[in-house]
Amino acid sequence: MDAIPANASKVVQTATARVHDVVKQRILNGHYQADEYLRETSVANELNVSRTPVREALRELVSEGWLEAIPHRGSRVVAWTAKDAREVFELRLVLEPLAVRLASTQISKPCFTYLETLATQMESLTEEVNTNAESRNGIASLNHEFHRTLILASNNQRLANLLENVVRTSVIHRNFGNYDLANLRRSMRHHREILEAIAAGSPEWAENVMRAHLLAAQALHVPHTNTPSG
Amino acid sequence: MDAIPANASKVVQTATARVHDVVKQRILNGHYQADEYLRETSVANELNVSRTPVREALRELVSEGWLEAIPHRGSRVVAWTAKDAREVFELRLVLEPLAVRLASTQISKPCFTYLETLATQMESLTEEVNTNAESRNGIASLNHEFHRTLILASNNQRLANLLENVVRTSVIHRNFGNYDLANLRRSMRHHREILEAIAAGSPEWAENVMRAHLLAAQALHVPHTNTPSG
DNA sequence: TTAGTCTTTTTTGTATGCAATCTTCGTTGT
DNA sequence: ACAACGAAGATTGCATACAAAAAAGACTAA
């Protein structure tokens, strides 16, 4: 709940931090594309700073996995392959259930209430999905907030950091575009069931619903039709 | 197996890379202690470079979790608390079994043979533990290599990176000092059993032995005597 | 035409100087 | 005595200049 950014008191951020945020945003929204080299002087000119803070920001983004650096050649946006998607999913499938299990035993009352609010809002938007064009975007951002809140409630800062980096890198390619109403409703039902499991004091239940939740989502992105017949 | 460092071809590394390695080493061996501030000019003078490469190296180490940076105040070595130990262990307990499970299905023959060699060498050293003073150190480094090799065989680069960072930060405080011969033998038996499970084509078996392996190690560091009686 | 080599240009890597900020410590007023 | 204030010193943040390396292009020779 009370997730206070480390530098909340200080409104002024350093130039390096600004460059870091702007470049990350531009990678996310596609302004910088895969395999594109980021020239230090170009970025510096665009943002009206010198090369020094740009270099420092790029180095951070390399450590976080957004860029890859080749000595004496520069930094470029990492390309997203099928192998990357697989790797991230394998990790999410163990890390996020872990987060839910841990959160189950130590979540605070207000945090739980907040999750219920998010779930309710998402359920409302789900029923509007055929009439409201913006519905899917709303669900996507509420969904992200739901998962993020749950992860923070795990009381494991490293786990939260890992998931933040891992999931954010993949979020570029993820939305609710290929969810029909039935799939959306199941997804919402999962959220609600996770909360029920937590309320019932069963970490294992919560953990397994989360796994089902992720696997159901995966199945939509990688269809593997296997309709039993006969 | 064929784990080639990214810059193996280039013998010359940049000053930044050198500073990075040296400072990391000094954190590991205790030359820089917990909560100690690293002054950019001091480090620069000690290593005969200017502040620029030092700043860049420190920023990388911050991203990797070795240091923490406070704007306009500097970077200091992160202190290791009981909570940190708990967080890392929670992560290891899901990540390393995952690595073994993945490795089980796709490990190469030479890689498997290499693991058997390592296991054999460790078993030999184990029986010398009461006569050879250097035995424990040898086991520790072979053990690290065993786990590292297994993780790389998972064919999930992100997972390998995560574990490298997560485990390395905790390795400062870990050795085989409090293992008696019985515990050492069980640990060796675990290694061997993991290989047997892989050879038998059972990822679940391998995965669960790894979990037992980690939990047994944990029990030694956090004794929780609960001898059943009556 | 093409492979190879030298030159030019571009880009990254490092050093240094100065500005901004924080810390320390002495001073003053109550 | 002690809190508030302020100046001096220390330290990080940023800009700029130059060096080193790599890439691109031009020229030559086969």
Short mmCIF file of C-alpha atoms (C1' of nucleotides) in Angstrom, two decimals:
data_model
loop_
_atom_site.label_atom_id
_atom_site.label_comp_id
_atom_site.label_asym_id
_atom_site.label_seq_id
_atom_site.Cartn_x
_atom_site.Cartn_y
_atom_site.Cartn_z
CA MET A 1 0.00 0.00 0.00
CA ASP A 2 2.22 2.72 1.37
CA ALA A 3 4.71 2.48 -1.45
CA ILE A 4 6.65 5.70 -1.16
CA PRO A 5 9.15 6.39 -3.93
CA ALA A 6 12.66 6.74 -2.55
CA ASN A 7 12.92 10.40 -3.56
CA ALA A 8 9.34 11.52 -2.97
CA SER A 9 10.31 14.38 -0.71
CA LYS A 10 12.66 15.83 -3.29
CA VAL A 11 10.69 17.11 -6.25
CA VAL A 12 13.87 17.96 -8.13
CA GLN A 13 15.50 14.99 -9.73
CA THR A 14 18.96 14.92 -11.16
CA ALA A 15 19.45 15.22 -14.90
CA THR A 16 20.56 11.60 -14.99
CA ALA A 17 17.28 10.46 -13.44
CA ARG A 18 15.27 12.53 -15.92
CA VAL A 19 17.16 11.11 -18.88
CA HIS A 20 16.70 7.62 -17.46
CA ASP A 21 12.93 8.04 -17.24
CA VAL A 22 12.51 9.70 -20.63
CA VAL A 23 14.57 7.12 -22.50
CA LYS A 24 12.79 4.24 -20.75
CA GLN A 25 9.46 5.76 -21.72
CA ARG A 26 10.58 6.15 -25.32
CA ILE A 27 11.61 2.51 -25.44
CA LEU A 28 8.22 1.49 -24.06
CA ASN A 29 6.17 3.58 -26.49
CA GLY A 30 8.25 2.56 -29.48
CA HIS A 31 9.95 5.90 -30.12
CA TYR A 32 13.20 3.99 -29.98
CA GLN A 33 12.87 0.69 -31.80
CA ALA A 34 14.51 -2.69 -31.40
CA ASP A 35 18.20 -2.90 -32.37
CA GLU A 36 18.34 0.88 -32.75
CA TYR A 37 21.57 2.42 -31.48
CA LEU A 38 21.16 5.34 -29.09
CA ARG A 39 23.81 7.93 -29.88
CA GLU A 40 24.89 9.78 -26.78
CA THR A 41 25.17 13.16 -28.50
CA SER A 42 21.75 12.78 -30.15
CA VAL A 43 19.99 11.99 -26.89
CA ALA A 44 21.92 14.75 -25.14
CA ASN A 45 20.85 17.33 -27.72
CA GLU A 46 17.23 16.19 -27.69
CA LEU A 47 17.01 16.54 -23.92
CA ASN A 48 19.22 19.63 -23.64
CA VAL A 49 21.82 18.13 -21.34
CA SER A 50 25.44 17.18 -21.83
CA ARG A 51 26.64 13.69 -22.66
CA THR A 52 27.63 12.96 -19.06
CA PRO A 53 24.16 12.40 -17.56
CA VAL A 54 23.13 10.60 -20.75
CA ARG A 55 26.00 8.14 -20.41
CA GLU A 56 25.10 7.48 -16.79
CA ALA A 57 21.43 6.94 -17.58
CA LEU A 58 22.21 4.60 -20.45
CA ARG A 59 24.49 2.58 -18.23
CA GLU A 60 21.66 2.14 -15.73
CA LEU A 61 19.28 1.07 -18.47
CA VAL A 62 21.83 -1.49 -19.61
CA SER A 63 21.99 -2.94 -16.09
CA GLU A 64 18.19 -3.10 -16.03
CA GLY A 65 18.09 -4.97 -19.31
CA TRP A 66 16.48 -2.35 -21.54
CA LEU A 67 19.62 -1.73 -23.56
CA GLU A 68 22.69 -3.73 -24.39
CA ALA A 69 26.12 -2.10 -24.52
CA ILE A 70 28.99 -3.07 -26.76
CA PRO A 71 32.31 -1.49 -25.70
CA HIS A 72 33.36 1.31 -28.02
CA ARG A 73 30.27 0.79 -30.16
CA GLY A 74 27.40 2.10 -28.10
CA SER A 75 24.11 1.00 -26.59
CA ARG A 76 21.14 -0.31 -28.50
CA VAL A 77 17.60 -1.32 -27.65
CA VAL A 78 17.39 -5.05 -27.03
CA ALA A 79 15.35 -6.98 -29.55
CA TRP A 80 12.47 -9.05 -28.21
CA THR A 81 12.48 -12.63 -29.42
CA ALA A 82 10.26 -15.65 -28.79
CA LYS A 83 12.99 -16.97 -26.48
CA ASP A 84 12.79 -13.80 -24.40
CA ALA A 85 9.03 -14.23 -24.07
CA ARG A 86 9.50 -17.81 -22.95
CA GLU A 87 12.18 -16.88 -20.44
CA VAL A 88 10.07 -14.13 -18.90
CA PHE A 89 7.03 -16.35 -18.68
CA GLU A 90 8.96 -19.15 -16.99
CA LEU A 91 10.13 -16.66 -14.40
CA ARG A 92 6.74 -15.02 -13.85
CA LEU A 93 5.20 -18.44 -13.35
CA VAL A 94 7.28 -19.07 -10.25
CA LEU A 95 7.81 -15.52 -8.99
CA GLU A 96 4.27 -14.20 -9.03
CA PRO A 97 2.73 -17.21 -7.27
CA LEU A 98 5.50 -16.87 -4.68
CA ALA A 99 4.56 -13.22 -4.22
CA VAL A 100 0.91 -14.11 -3.70
CA ARG A 101 1.76 -16.84 -1.23
CA LEU A 102 3.93 -14.51 0.81
CA ALA A 103 1.40 -11.71 0.61
CA SER A 104 -1.35 -14.01 1.87
CA THR A 105 0.17 -14.33 5.29
CA GLN A 106 1.10 -10.71 5.92
CA ILE A 107 -1.10 -8.43 3.86
CA SER A 108 -2.56 -5.44 5.72
CA LYS A 109 -6.26 -4.73 5.98
CA PRO A 110 -6.21 -1.44 3.97
CA CYS A 111 -4.09 -3.06 1.28
CA PHE A 112 -6.58 -5.91 0.97
CA THR A 113 -9.46 -3.45 0.77
CA TYR A 114 -7.65 -1.57 -1.99
CA LEU A 115 -7.27 -4.80 -3.97
CA GLU A 116 -10.99 -5.44 -3.62
CA THR A 117 -11.70 -1.96 -4.97
CA LEU A 118 -9.48 -2.61 -7.97
CA ALA A 119 -11.17 -5.95 -8.62
CA THR A 120 -14.61 -4.34 -8.46
CA GLN A 121 -13.62 -1.58 -10.87
CA MET A 122 -12.22 -4.10 -13.33
CA GLU A 123 -15.41 -6.16 -13.13
CA SER A 124 -17.48 -3.11 -13.98
CA LEU A 125 -15.31 -2.25 -16.96
CA THR A 126 -15.47 -5.84 -18.16
CA GLU A 127 -19.23 -5.65 -18.64
CA GLU A 128 -18.79 -2.47 -20.69
CA VAL A 129 -16.21 -3.98 -23.02
CA ASN A 130 -18.60 -4.14 -25.98
CA THR A 131 -19.98 -0.62 -25.54
CA ASN A 132 -17.02 1.36 -24.21
CA ALA A 133 -14.02 1.64 -26.51
CA GLU A 134 -11.69 2.68 -23.71
CA SER A 135 -12.73 -0.22 -21.50
CA ARG A 136 -9.81 -2.49 -22.39
CA ASN A 137 -7.22 0.18 -21.66
CA GLY A 138 -8.81 0.83 -18.30
CA ILE A 139 -8.77 -2.84 -17.43
CA ALA A 140 -5.14 -3.12 -18.49
CA SER A 141 -3.97 -0.35 -16.19
CA LEU A 142 -6.13 -1.52 -13.27
CA ASN A 143 -4.83 -5.04 -13.83
CA HIS A 144 -1.26 -3.84 -13.72
CA GLU A 145 -1.98 -1.97 -10.51
CA PHE A 146 -3.64 -5.06 -9.02
CA HIS A 147 -0.64 -7.27 -9.68
CA ARG A 148 1.81 -4.59 -8.56
CA THR A 149 -0.03 -4.06 -5.28
CA LEU A 150 -0.16 -7.77 -4.60
CA ILE A 151 3.58 -8.08 -5.25
CA LEU A 152 4.43 -5.20 -2.94
CA ALA A 153 2.38 -6.87 -0.21
CA SER A 154 4.77 -9.83 -0.33
CA ASN A 155 7.14 -7.85 1.88
CA ASN A 156 10.05 -9.01 -0.27
CA GLN A 157 11.66 -6.00 -1.87
CA ARG A 158 14.00 -8.02 -4.07
CA LEU A 159 11.11 -10.03 -5.42
CA ALA A 160 9.23 -6.83 -6.17
CA ASN A 161 12.23 -5.36 -7.99
CA LEU A 162 12.75 -8.51 -10.02
CA LEU A 163 9.14 -8.66 -11.11
CA GLU A 164 9.06 -4.96 -11.87
CA ASN A 165 11.97 -5.33 -14.28
CA VAL A 166 10.93 -8.67 -15.70
CA VAL A 167 7.29 -7.87 -16.30
CA ARG A 168 7.82 -4.31 -17.49
CA THR A 169 10.14 -5.47 -20.22
CA SER A 170 7.43 -7.75 -21.53
CA VAL A 171 4.53 -5.39 -21.02
CA ILE A 172 5.25 -3.70 -24.32
CA HIS A 173 3.71 -6.63 -26.10
CA ARG A 174 0.88 -7.36 -23.71
CA ASN A 175 -2.66 -6.04 -23.52
CA PHE A 176 -6.19 -7.36 -23.44
CA GLY A 177 -6.72 -7.15 -27.19
CA ASN A 178 -7.28 -10.84 -27.75
CA TYR A 179 -9.54 -11.37 -24.74
CA ASP A 180 -13.17 -11.97 -25.59
CA LEU A 181 -15.85 -11.42 -22.95
CA ALA A 182 -15.64 -14.99 -21.69
CA ASN A 183 -11.89 -14.80 -21.18
CA LEU A 184 -12.13 -11.40 -19.54
CA ARG A 185 -14.72 -12.73 -17.11
CA ARG A 186 -12.54 -15.69 -16.21
CA SER A 187 -9.63 -13.34 -15.63
CA MET A 188 -11.78 -11.20 -13.33
CA ARG A 189 -12.99 -14.32 -11.54
CA HIS A 190 -9.36 -15.26 -10.91
CA HIS A 191 -8.66 -11.91 -9.29
CA ARG A 192 -11.67 -12.31 -7.04
CA GLU A 193 -10.75 -15.89 -6.17
CA ILE A 194 -7.22 -14.87 -5.19
CA LEU A 195 -8.73 -12.42 -2.72
CA GLU A 196 -11.10 -15.09 -1.43
CA ALA A 197 -8.20 -17.46 -0.89
CA ILE A 198 -6.27 -14.81 1.01
CA ALA A 199 -9.31 -14.04 3.15
CA ALA A 200 -9.71 -17.75 3.83
CA GLY A 201 -6.11 -17.89 5.03
CA SER A 202 -4.97 -20.37 2.39
CA PRO A 203 -1.68 -19.35 0.75
CA GLU A 204 -1.60 -22.53 -1.33
CA TRP A 205 -5.04 -21.81 -2.77
CA ALA A 206 -4.08 -18.23 -3.64
CA GLU A 207 -0.80 -19.35 -5.13
CA ASN A 208 -2.43 -21.91 -7.38
CA VAL A 209 -5.14 -19.57 -8.61
CA MET A 210 -2.38 -17.16 -9.59
CA ARG A 211 -0.64 -19.91 -11.52
CA ALA A 212 -3.87 -20.76 -13.30
CA HIS A 213 -4.38 -17.05 -13.98
CA LEU A 214 -0.99 -16.73 -15.67
CA LEU A 215 -1.31 -19.98 -17.60
CA ALA A 216 -4.75 -18.99 -18.90
CA ALA A 217 -3.30 -15.70 -20.12
CA GLN A 218 -0.40 -17.51 -21.74
CA ALA A 219 -2.76 -19.89 -23.54
CA LEU A 220 -4.41 -16.94 -25.26
CA HIS A 221 -1.11 -15.60 -26.55
CA VAL A 222 0.22 -18.96 -27.66
CA PRO A 223 -2.84 -20.87 -28.87
CA HIS A 224 -2.25 -24.61 -28.80
CA THR A 225 -5.61 -25.95 -29.92
CA ASN A 226 -6.16 -29.40 -28.54
CA THR A 227 -9.90 -29.89 -28.53
CA PRO A 228 -10.66 -33.32 -27.17
CA SER A 229 -13.06 -35.15 -29.42
CA GLY A 230 -14.46 -38.64 -29.93
CA MET B 1 29.32 -25.57 -20.29
CA ASP B 2 30.75 -23.26 -22.90
CA ALA B 3 30.21 -20.15 -20.82
CA ILE B 4 32.27 -17.55 -22.61
CA PRO B 5 32.59 -14.20 -20.86
CA ALA B 6 31.10 -11.41 -22.96
CA ASN B 7 34.48 -9.73 -23.47
CA ALA B 8 36.74 -12.74 -23.68
CA SER B 9 38.18 -11.85 -27.06
CA LYS B 10 39.13 -8.36 -25.93
CA VAL B 11 41.89 -8.59 -23.37
CA VAL B 12 41.80 -4.84 -22.83
CA GLN B 13 38.86 -3.73 -20.79
CA THR B 14 37.75 -0.18 -20.29
CA ALA B 15 38.72 1.65 -17.13
CA THR B 16 35.10 1.56 -16.04
CA ALA B 17 35.02 -2.24 -16.27
CA ARG B 18 38.24 -2.52 -14.27
CA VAL B 19 36.94 -0.24 -11.53
CA HIS B 20 33.70 -2.21 -11.48
CA ASP B 21 35.50 -5.51 -10.93
CA VAL B 22 37.95 -4.19 -8.36
CA VAL B 23 35.31 -2.47 -6.25
CA LYS B 24 33.05 -5.53 -6.38
CA GLN B 25 35.95 -7.69 -5.26
CA ARG B 26 36.71 -5.31 -2.42
CA ILE B 27 33.13 -5.45 -1.24
CA LEU B 28 33.22 -9.25 -1.31
CA ASN B 29 36.48 -9.58 0.62
CA GLY B 30 35.46 -6.99 3.17
CA HIS B 31 37.93 -4.25 2.19
CA TYR B 32 34.89 -2.00 1.94
CA GLN B 33 32.54 -2.64 4.83
CA ALA B 34 28.81 -2.34 5.28
CA ASP B 35 27.40 1.19 5.38
CA GLU B 36 30.78 2.60 4.34
CA TYR B 37 30.57 5.49 1.87
CA LEU B 38 32.73 5.14 -1.24
CA ARG B 39 34.14 8.56 -2.08
CA GLU B 40 34.60 8.99 -5.80
CA THR B 41 37.89 10.85 -5.48
CA SER B 42 39.30 8.30 -3.04
CA VAL B 43 38.52 5.34 -5.30
CA ALA B 44 39.79 7.26 -8.30
CA ASN B 45 43.12 8.00 -6.63
CA GLU B 46 43.54 4.44 -5.39
CA LEU B 47 43.01 3.02 -8.87
CA ASN B 48 44.83 5.81 -10.75
CA VAL B 49 41.91 6.87 -12.91
CA SER B 50 39.76 9.96 -13.00
CA ARG B 51 36.38 10.27 -11.32
CA THR B 52 34.46 9.63 -14.54
CA PRO B 53 34.99 5.86 -14.86
CA VAL B 54 34.57 5.55 -11.09
CA ARG B 55 31.18 7.24 -11.23
CA GLU B 56 30.05 4.95 -14.03
CA ALA B 57 31.25 1.82 -12.25
CA LEU B 58 29.56 2.82 -9.00
CA ARG B 59 26.32 3.43 -10.85
CA GLU B 60 26.46 -0.08 -12.27
CA LEU B 61 27.13 -1.54 -8.85
CA VAL B 62 24.12 0.35 -7.52
CA SER B 63 21.92 -1.16 -10.22
CA GLU B 64 23.25 -4.59 -9.33
CA GLY B 65 22.42 -4.11 -5.68
CA TRP B 66 25.93 -3.96 -4.23
CA LEU B 67 25.72 -0.28 -3.35
CA GLU B 68 22.95 2.14 -2.63
CA ALA B 69 23.08 5.70 -3.91
CA ILE B 70 21.64 8.75 -2.23
CA PRO B 71 21.44 11.79 -4.53
CA HIS B 72 24.09 14.37 -3.72
CA ARG B 73 25.34 12.25 -0.86
CA GLY B 74 27.17 9.36 -2.46
CA SER B 75 27.12 5.58 -2.66
CA ARG B 76 27.60 3.24 0.23
CA VAL B 77 27.90 -0.51 0.67
CA VAL B 78 24.52 -2.02 1.48
CA ALA B 79 24.22 -3.52 4.92
CA TRP B 80 23.16 -7.16 5.10
CA THR B 81 20.26 -7.73 7.47
CA ALA B 82 18.28 -10.78 8.51
CA LYS B 83 15.48 -9.58 6.23
CA ASP B 84 17.88 -9.57 3.27
CA ALA B 85 18.89 -13.14 4.07
CA ARG B 86 15.23 -14.17 4.22
CA GLU B 87 14.40 -12.43 0.94
CA VAL B 88 17.28 -14.05 -0.90
CA PHE B 89 16.47 -17.47 0.45
CA GLU B 90 12.80 -17.18 -0.54
CA LEU B 91 13.91 -16.36 -4.06
CA ARG B 92 16.54 -19.06 -4.29
CA LEU B 93 14.01 -21.62 -3.13
CA VAL B 94 11.87 -21.08 -6.22
CA LEU B 95 14.50 -20.03 -8.76
CA GLU B 96 17.06 -22.76 -8.32
CA PRO B 97 14.56 -25.65 -8.44
CA LEU B 98 13.14 -24.03 -11.56
CA ALA B 99 16.61 -23.97 -13.07
CA VAL B 100 17.14 -27.63 -12.33
CA ARG B 101 13.76 -28.58 -13.75
CA LEU B 102 14.48 -26.71 -16.98
CA ALA B 103 18.00 -28.06 -17.19
CA SER B 104 16.72 -31.63 -16.80
CA THR B 105 14.99 -31.60 -20.16
CA GLN B 106 17.67 -29.96 -22.26
CA ILE B 107 21.07 -30.51 -20.68
CA SER B 108 23.81 -31.59 -23.08
CA LYS B 109 25.84 -34.76 -22.66
CA PRO B 110 29.23 -33.03 -22.07
CA CYS B 111 27.64 -30.66 -19.58
CA PHE B 112 26.15 -33.58 -17.66
CA THR B 113 29.52 -35.34 -17.67
CA TYR B 114 31.16 -32.19 -16.32
CA LEU B 115 28.65 -32.09 -13.45
CA GLU B 116 29.47 -35.71 -12.62
CA THR B 117 33.15 -34.81 -12.51
CA LEU B 118 32.45 -31.97 -10.11
CA ALA B 119 30.33 -34.20 -7.90
CA THR B 120 33.06 -36.84 -7.77
CA GLN B 121 35.72 -34.29 -6.85
CA MET B 122 33.55 -32.90 -4.08
CA GLU B 123 32.92 -36.38 -2.72
CA SER B 124 36.65 -37.01 -2.55
CA LEU B 125 37.32 -33.77 -0.71
CA THR B 126 34.50 -34.53 1.70
CA GLU B 127 36.26 -37.62 2.99
CA GLU B 128 39.42 -35.57 3.56
CA VAL B 129 37.67 -32.90 5.56
CA ASN B 130 39.18 -33.99 8.86
CA THR B 131 42.71 -34.35 7.54
CA ASN B 132 43.01 -31.64 4.90
CA ALA B 133 42.64 -28.06 6.12
CA GLU B 134 41.96 -26.70 2.65
CA SER B 135 39.24 -29.26 1.99
CA ARG B 136 36.30 -27.01 2.89
CA ASN B 137 37.48 -24.22 0.61
CA GLY B 138 37.82 -26.64 -2.25
CA ILE B 139 34.34 -28.00 -1.68
CA ALA B 140 32.93 -24.48 -1.54
CA SER B 141 34.35 -23.46 -4.90
CA LEU B 142 33.43 -26.77 -6.56
CA ASN B 143 29.94 -26.45 -5.10
CA HIS B 144 29.58 -22.96 -6.53
CA GLU B 145 30.71 -24.21 -9.91
CA PHE B 146 28.26 -27.13 -9.71
CA HIS B 147 25.28 -24.87 -9.06
CA ARG B 148 26.43 -22.32 -11.64
CA THR B 149 26.79 -24.98 -14.32
CA LEU B 150 23.39 -26.42 -13.55
CA ILE B 151 21.81 -22.97 -13.78
CA LEU B 152 23.43 -22.18 -17.11
CA ALA B 153 22.10 -25.49 -18.46
CA SER B 154 18.57 -24.19 -17.86
CA ASN B 155 18.85 -22.30 -21.13
CA ASN B 156 17.21 -19.28 -19.51
CA GLN B 157 19.66 -16.41 -19.54
CA ARG B 158 17.49 -14.13 -17.42
CA LEU B 159 17.17 -16.78 -14.76
CA ALA B 160 20.93 -17.23 -14.77
CA ASN B 161 21.51 -13.50 -14.40
CA LEU B 162 19.00 -13.22 -11.58
CA LEU B 163 20.57 -16.07 -9.64
CA GLU B 164 24.07 -14.76 -10.28
CA ASN B 165 23.16 -11.43 -8.71
CA VAL B 166 20.95 -12.80 -5.97
CA VAL B 167 23.24 -15.58 -4.80
CA ARG B 168 26.48 -13.65 -5.13
CA THR B 169 25.25 -10.95 -2.81
CA SER B 170 24.64 -13.58 -0.18
CA VAL B 171 27.76 -15.63 -0.80
CA ILE B 172 29.78 -13.31 1.41
CA HIS B 173 28.25 -14.94 4.43
CA ARG B 174 28.12 -18.52 3.20
CA ASN B 175 30.64 -21.31 3.44
CA PHE B 176 30.83 -24.85 4.70
CA GLY B 177 32.17 -23.90 8.12
CA ASN B 178 29.25 -25.26 10.11
CA TYR B 179 28.92 -28.50 8.14
CA ASP B 180 30.03 -31.59 10.02
CA LEU B 181 30.90 -34.74 8.12
CA ALA B 182 27.33 -36.06 8.23
CA ASN B 183 25.91 -32.87 6.78
CA LEU B 184 28.60 -32.67 4.13
CA ARG B 185 27.85 -36.25 3.09
CA ARG B 186 24.14 -35.50 2.81
CA SER B 187 24.92 -32.45 0.71
CA MET B 188 27.09 -34.55 -1.60
CA ARG B 189 24.38 -37.20 -1.78
CA HIS B 190 21.95 -34.49 -2.90
CA HIS B 191 24.23 -33.47 -5.75
CA ARG B 192 24.51 -37.05 -6.88
CA GLU B 193 20.76 -37.60 -6.59
CA ILE B 194 20.03 -34.53 -8.72
CA LEU B 195 22.18 -36.05 -11.45
CA GLU B 196 20.43 -39.40 -11.04
CA ALA B 197 17.04 -37.70 -11.39
CA ILE B 198 18.16 -35.90 -14.54
CA ALA B 199 19.51 -39.14 -16.00
CA ALA B 200 16.22 -40.83 -15.15
CA GLY B 201 14.37 -38.12 -17.08
CA SER B 202 12.39 -36.87 -14.09
CA PRO B 203 12.43 -33.06 -13.79
CA GLU B 204 10.10 -33.19 -10.78
CA TRP B 205 12.44 -35.50 -8.89
CA ALA B 206 15.45 -33.29 -9.67
CA GLU B 207 13.52 -30.18 -8.73
CA ASN B 208 12.48 -31.55 -5.37
CA VAL B 209 15.92 -32.82 -4.44
CA MET B 210 17.21 -29.33 -5.11
CA ARG B 211 14.55 -27.88 -2.81
CA ALA B 212 15.54 -30.37 -0.10
CA HIS B 213 19.18 -29.46 -0.72
CA LEU B 214 18.53 -25.76 -0.15
CA LEU B 215 16.28 -26.32 2.85
CA ALA B 216 18.83 -28.59 4.49
CA ALA B 217 21.47 -25.91 4.05
CA GLN B 218 19.13 -23.30 5.45
CA ALA B 219 18.40 -25.42 8.50
CA LEU B 220 22.09 -25.40 9.37
CA HIS B 221 22.31 -21.64 9.25
CA VAL B 222 19.10 -21.04 11.14
CA PRO B 223 18.94 -23.88 13.65
CA HIS B 224 15.40 -24.49 14.85
CA THR B 225 15.83 -27.45 17.15
CA ASN B 226 12.64 -29.42 17.31
CA THR B 227 13.64 -32.88 18.36
CA PRO B 228 10.53 -35.04 18.57
CA SER B 229 10.41 -36.93 21.84
CA GLY B 230 8.04 -39.07 23.87
"C1'" DT C 1 34.44 -5.78 -60.33
"C1'" DT C 2 36.44 -6.67 -55.98
"C1'" DA C 3 39.46 -7.13 -52.19
"C1'" DG C 4 42.50 -4.54 -49.48
"C1'" DT C 5 44.43 -0.47 -47.35
"C1'" DC C 6 44.80 4.13 -46.06
"C1'" DT C 7 42.37 8.37 -44.66
"C1'" DT C 8 38.54 10.78 -42.84
"C1'" DT C 9 34.70 11.00 -39.96
"C1'" DT C 10 31.94 9.53 -36.32
"C1'" DT C 11 31.38 7.80 -31.77
"C1'" DT C 12 32.71 6.28 -27.40
"C1'" DG C 13 36.09 6.63 -23.35
"C1'" DT C 14 38.56 9.53 -20.02
"C1'" DA C 15 40.24 13.72 -17.71
"C1'" DT C 16 39.41 18.07 -15.78
"C1'" DG C 17 37.07 22.30 -14.27
"C1'" DC C 18 33.29 24.47 -12.33
"C1'" DA C 19 28.55 24.68 -10.34
"C1'" DA C 20 25.20 22.89 -7.07
"C1'" DT C 21 24.40 20.71 -2.93
"C1'" DC C 22 25.22 18.84 1.36
"C1'" DT C 23 27.93 18.51 5.73
"C1'" DT C 24 30.50 20.40 9.37
"C1'" DC C 25 31.60 23.49 12.61
"C1'" DG C 26 31.97 27.89 14.58
"C1'" DT C 27 29.28 31.99 15.94
"C1'" DT C 28 25.63 34.50 17.79
"C1'" DG C 29 21.50 35.45 20.23
"C1'" DT C 30 18.31 34.03 23.70
"C1'" DA D 1 23.53 25.75 27.94
"C1'" DC D 2 21.37 25.42 23.64
"C1'" DA D 3 19.04 26.34 19.45
"C1'" DA D 4 19.33 28.93 15.15
"C1'" DC D 5 21.93 30.72 11.76
"C1'" DG D 6 25.78 31.13 8.59
"C1'" DA D 7 30.23 30.49 6.50
"C1'" DA D 8 33.78 27.23 5.03
"C1'" DG D 9 34.95 22.80 3.43
"C1'" DA D 10 33.89 18.53 1.26
"C1'" DT D 11 31.38 15.90 -2.15
"C1'" DT D 12 28.48 14.99 -5.86
"C1'" DG D 13 26.37 16.67 -10.46
"C1'" DC D 14 27.11 18.44 -14.92
"C1'" DA D 15 29.59 20.47 -18.93
"C1'" DT D 16 33.39 20.60 -21.87
"C1'" DA D 17 37.80 19.24 -24.07
"C1'" DC D 18 40.59 15.88 -25.69
"C1'" DA D 19 42.18 10.97 -26.58
"C1'" DA D 20 41.22 6.39 -28.33
"C1'" DA D 21 38.72 3.38 -30.95
"C1'" DA D 22 35.67 2.03 -34.48
"C1'" DA D 23 33.03 2.85 -38.74
"C1'" DA D 24 32.62 4.75 -43.26
"C1'" DG D 25 34.42 6.14 -47.37
"C1'" DA D 26 37.93 6.83 -50.96
"C1'" DC D 27 41.53 5.16 -53.42
"C1'" DT D 28 44.55 1.61 -55.36
"C1'" DA D 29 45.87 -2.82 -57.19
"C1'" DA D 30 44.82 -7.19 -58.82
#
